[in-house]
Amino acid sequence: MASSLCSLLSLFATLLLVQTLRPAEAQTSSDSFVHSRAAYYPNSDQQGTDSGACGFGSFGATINGGDVSAASDLYRNGVGCGACYQVRCTNAAYCSDKGVTVVITDQGSSDRTDFILSKRAFGRMAQTTDAAASLFNLGAVDIEYRRVSCSYPSKNITFKIDENSNYPHYLAFVIWYQQGNKDITAVQLCETQNMGCKLLDRSHGAVWTTTSPPSGPLSIRMLFSDGEDESWVVPVNNISQDWKAGETYDSGVQVNI
């Protein structure tokens, strides 16, 4: 009898512990999201802008299928360019649980927002087409967001030589298809023959520049950092020694860090 009573008490204690833990687990999951507000670009284009502050040009309007956004504080003087966020609105009558994943391609704010989404991305937060129309009528909505990893399975990190570059005196380029969930906080330009490297300047957004770049084939190395852990990524492919403004160069690497 005593043994049965002990077993019952043990089972009750276990069930009580499980019930105690469940709310804490749910709270931990919820805490990963930050509450804010989002609006959408007022133009008629479903995609983003081709003149965003990140310097992506027309690529910034079409990357990620056009699911892009301008950011205010998350822009971080350009460090936030290329970062990915899951954004979901919180009105249960209109909004889906999944929301939409966007890439930061511009800087801007409106009506206390952290995000100004492309129309395509804004509508994709909704459950249905009719619900999307209701969201558009609201203009700005309450949301929650979190940083997520960027993934482009069929794409390598790519360097686009800026149109303002002037071979061989001035080199500027932007980094496309930034992957993972870390920031690119530094970039080195290295000579492939003697491996001499120089740190580049962040001109604006995701654009990196240097005057008097080294001659010969060049290697662009990127420092990925999350503030606690950092690592240098070295591309497989080099930049051609006779690089030209407007051309793109495939790095040959994908990252998931």
XYZ file of C-alpha atoms in Angstrom:
257
model
C 0.000 0.000 0.000
C 2.826 2.353 0.942
C 4.605 1.491 -2.286
C 1.498 2.321 -4.352
C 1.074 5.622 -2.533
C 4.702 6.576 -3.232
C 4.245 5.749 -6.907
C 1.136 7.914 -7.120
C 2.892 10.807 -5.382
C 5.873 10.456 -7.736
C 3.580 10.499 -10.798
C 1.740 13.570 -9.488
C 5.040 15.391 -8.908
C 6.193 14.561 -12.433
C 2.953 15.848 -13.990
C 3.177 19.016 -11.910
C 6.753 19.586 -13.089
C 5.730 19.142 -16.734
C 2.862 21.597 -16.363
C 5.242 24.066 -14.719
C 7.806 23.778 -17.501
C 5.448 24.133 -20.462
C 4.642 27.844 -20.009
C 8.347 28.581 -19.568
C 9.157 26.781 -22.815
C 6.454 28.710 -24.674
C 7.740 31.963 -23.204
C 11.274 31.198 -24.391
C 10.025 30.628 -27.940
C 7.943 33.808 -27.886
C 10.838 35.846 -26.496
C 12.851 35.205 -29.657
C 10.568 37.656 -31.467
C 10.728 41.433 -31.030
C 7.540 43.496 -31.214
C 7.445 46.475 -33.572
C 5.538 47.910 -36.550
C 5.820 47.643 -40.320
C 4.531 49.616 -43.310
C 5.037 49.138 -47.048
C 6.579 51.071 -49.928
C 3.965 53.546 -51.219
C 4.845 53.054 -54.892
C 2.820 50.809 -57.185
C 5.631 48.292 -57.720
C 5.143 44.961 -55.944
C 8.880 44.606 -55.403
C 11.374 46.807 -53.594
C 13.269 49.844 -54.811
C 16.203 49.795 -57.232
C 17.773 52.828 -55.524
C 18.043 51.523 -51.972
C 20.626 52.782 -49.491
C 22.410 49.423 -49.448
C 23.740 50.023 -52.968
C 22.302 46.832 -54.477
C 20.720 48.676 -57.409
C 18.051 46.772 -59.345
C 19.228 43.571 -57.662
C 17.884 44.990 -54.390
C 14.365 45.046 -55.808
C 14.306 41.446 -57.018
C 16.461 39.440 -54.583
C 14.512 36.850 -52.582
C 11.718 37.046 -55.145
C 11.077 40.674 -54.228
C 10.456 39.948 -50.539
C 12.653 42.819 -49.337
C 12.493 45.650 -46.854
C 13.930 48.952 -45.761
C 14.998 49.101 -42.118
C 15.448 51.922 -39.640
C 17.638 51.015 -36.640
C 18.343 47.566 -38.090
C 20.134 49.225 -41.015
C 23.056 49.909 -38.610
C 25.009 52.222 -40.913
C 24.974 49.583 -43.626
C 26.078 46.599 -41.540
C 22.480 45.339 -41.606
C 22.327 45.242 -45.413
C 21.690 41.722 -46.705
C 20.429 40.422 -43.351
C 17.266 38.305 -43.295
C 14.326 38.597 -40.902
C 11.127 36.674 -40.352
C 8.369 39.259 -40.034
C 4.790 38.436 -39.130
C 1.888 40.720 -38.295
C -0.035 40.074 -35.103
C -3.689 40.676 -36.051
C -5.132 37.161 -35.807
C -8.033 38.076 -38.102
C -5.720 38.736 -41.059
C -2.228 37.421 -40.348
C -0.598 34.036 -40.860
C 1.626 32.401 -38.235
C 4.506 32.039 -40.694
C 4.642 35.607 -41.952
C 7.341 36.374 -44.523
C 11.136 36.295 -44.684
C 12.633 39.525 -46.020
C 16.095 40.774 -46.956
C 17.235 44.251 -45.886
C 18.084 46.284 -49.010
C 17.319 49.867 -47.982
C 17.071 52.325 -45.101
C 13.880 54.067 -43.993
C 11.119 54.355 -41.415
C 7.501 55.452 -41.277
C 5.019 55.816 -38.416
C 7.274 54.277 -35.739
C 8.223 51.293 -37.903
C 11.301 49.089 -37.977
C 10.437 47.800 -41.461
C 9.078 49.232 -44.695
C 8.273 46.129 -46.704
C 7.839 45.737 -50.425
C 4.157 45.407 -51.329
C 4.753 41.770 -52.198
C 6.254 41.030 -48.778
C 3.609 43.039 -46.912
C 0.800 41.106 -48.588
C 2.492 37.769 -47.905
C 2.041 38.266 -44.159
C -1.704 37.770 -44.655
C -3.696 34.533 -44.563
C -5.615 35.194 -47.795
C -5.869 37.676 -50.658
C -8.818 39.372 -48.974
C -6.887 39.575 -45.712
C -3.966 41.140 -47.599
C -6.302 43.836 -48.940
C -7.341 44.616 -45.365
C -3.687 44.911 -44.303
C -2.967 47.318 -47.159
C -5.904 49.449 -46.059
C -4.398 49.691 -42.565
C -1.115 50.974 -44.015
C 1.038 50.262 -40.944
C 0.528 47.227 -38.707
C 1.853 45.740 -35.501
C 4.376 42.980 -36.117
C 6.937 40.775 -34.452
C 10.242 39.862 -36.025
C 13.436 37.884 -35.520
C 16.747 37.476 -37.330
C 16.946 34.301 -39.398
C 19.566 32.711 -41.611
C 19.716 33.788 -45.268
C 19.775 30.883 -47.704
C 20.217 30.879 -51.481
C 20.703 27.177 -52.315
C 21.490 27.721 -56.007
C 23.627 30.839 -55.543
C 27.157 31.515 -54.346
C 28.218 34.777 -52.736
C 28.778 37.132 -55.661
C 30.720 40.375 -56.099
C 29.256 43.043 -58.377
C 31.802 45.651 -59.491
C 30.213 49.088 -59.082
C 29.631 51.145 -62.212
C 31.672 53.977 -60.686
C 34.807 51.843 -60.509
C 37.728 53.011 -62.643
C 40.290 50.354 -63.547
C 43.016 50.278 -62.308
C 42.739 53.307 -59.995
C 39.531 52.849 -58.028
C 37.617 49.686 -57.147
C 34.151 49.566 -55.589
C 31.927 46.508 -55.321
C 28.805 45.256 -53.566
C 28.322 41.795 -52.078
C 25.302 39.820 -53.319
C 23.695 36.723 -51.754
C 25.031 37.183 -48.226
C 24.297 33.906 -46.432
C 23.911 32.687 -42.866
C 22.814 34.850 -39.947
C 25.996 36.803 -39.270
C 27.020 40.259 -40.477
C 29.883 41.013 -42.841
C 31.823 43.440 -40.658
C 35.121 43.666 -42.544
C 36.479 42.921 -46.022
C 40.073 42.401 -47.177
C 41.414 42.686 -50.706
C 44.387 40.368 -51.208
C 46.951 39.871 -53.940
C 46.917 36.197 -54.888
C 50.615 36.111 -55.790
C 52.278 37.466 -52.646
C 49.134 37.327 -50.424
C 49.496 40.941 -49.295
C 46.116 42.157 -48.012
C 44.522 45.519 -47.235
C 41.340 46.316 -45.327
C 38.694 48.059 -47.408
C 36.399 50.940 -46.494
C 32.631 50.556 -46.314
C 31.536 53.388 -48.594
C 27.846 52.968 -47.797
C 25.441 50.106 -47.324
C 26.992 46.918 -48.692
C 29.461 48.772 -50.959
C 33.193 48.360 -50.265
C 35.857 50.567 -51.875
C 39.574 51.135 -52.228
C 41.861 53.451 -54.141
C 44.964 52.062 -55.850
C 43.892 48.414 -55.688
C 46.638 45.803 -56.068
C 47.421 44.479 -59.528
C 46.964 40.919 -60.703
C 44.193 38.478 -59.741
C 42.521 39.518 -56.484
C 40.943 37.600 -53.615
C 38.171 39.208 -51.556
C 37.989 37.909 -47.994
C 34.981 38.573 -45.756
C 34.751 38.611 -41.965
C 31.432 37.195 -40.724
C 30.560 38.162 -37.150
C 27.639 38.041 -34.723
C 29.362 40.095 -32.031
C 30.569 37.012 -30.147
C 31.979 34.690 -32.778
C 33.667 35.642 -36.040
C 35.391 33.893 -38.922
C 37.044 34.844 -42.205
C 35.609 33.340 -45.387
C 38.025 32.950 -48.300
C 36.432 32.574 -51.776
C 37.401 29.742 -54.079
C 37.424 32.008 -57.134
C 39.432 35.188 -57.658
C 38.553 38.522 -59.210
C 40.036 38.817 -62.692
C 43.212 40.920 -62.916
C 41.552 43.035 -65.609
C 38.278 43.494 -63.713
C 35.713 45.792 -65.293
C 33.002 48.071 -63.935
C 29.567 46.470 -64.068
C 30.786 42.875 -64.149
C 29.900 40.192 -61.594
C 32.249 37.584 -60.145
C 31.115 34.322 -58.543
C 33.062 33.632 -55.332
C 32.522 29.880 -55.635
C 31.446 29.607 -51.987
C 28.291 29.318 -49.946
C 28.280 29.817 -46.185
C 26.006 28.682 -43.388
C 27.448 30.380 -40.320
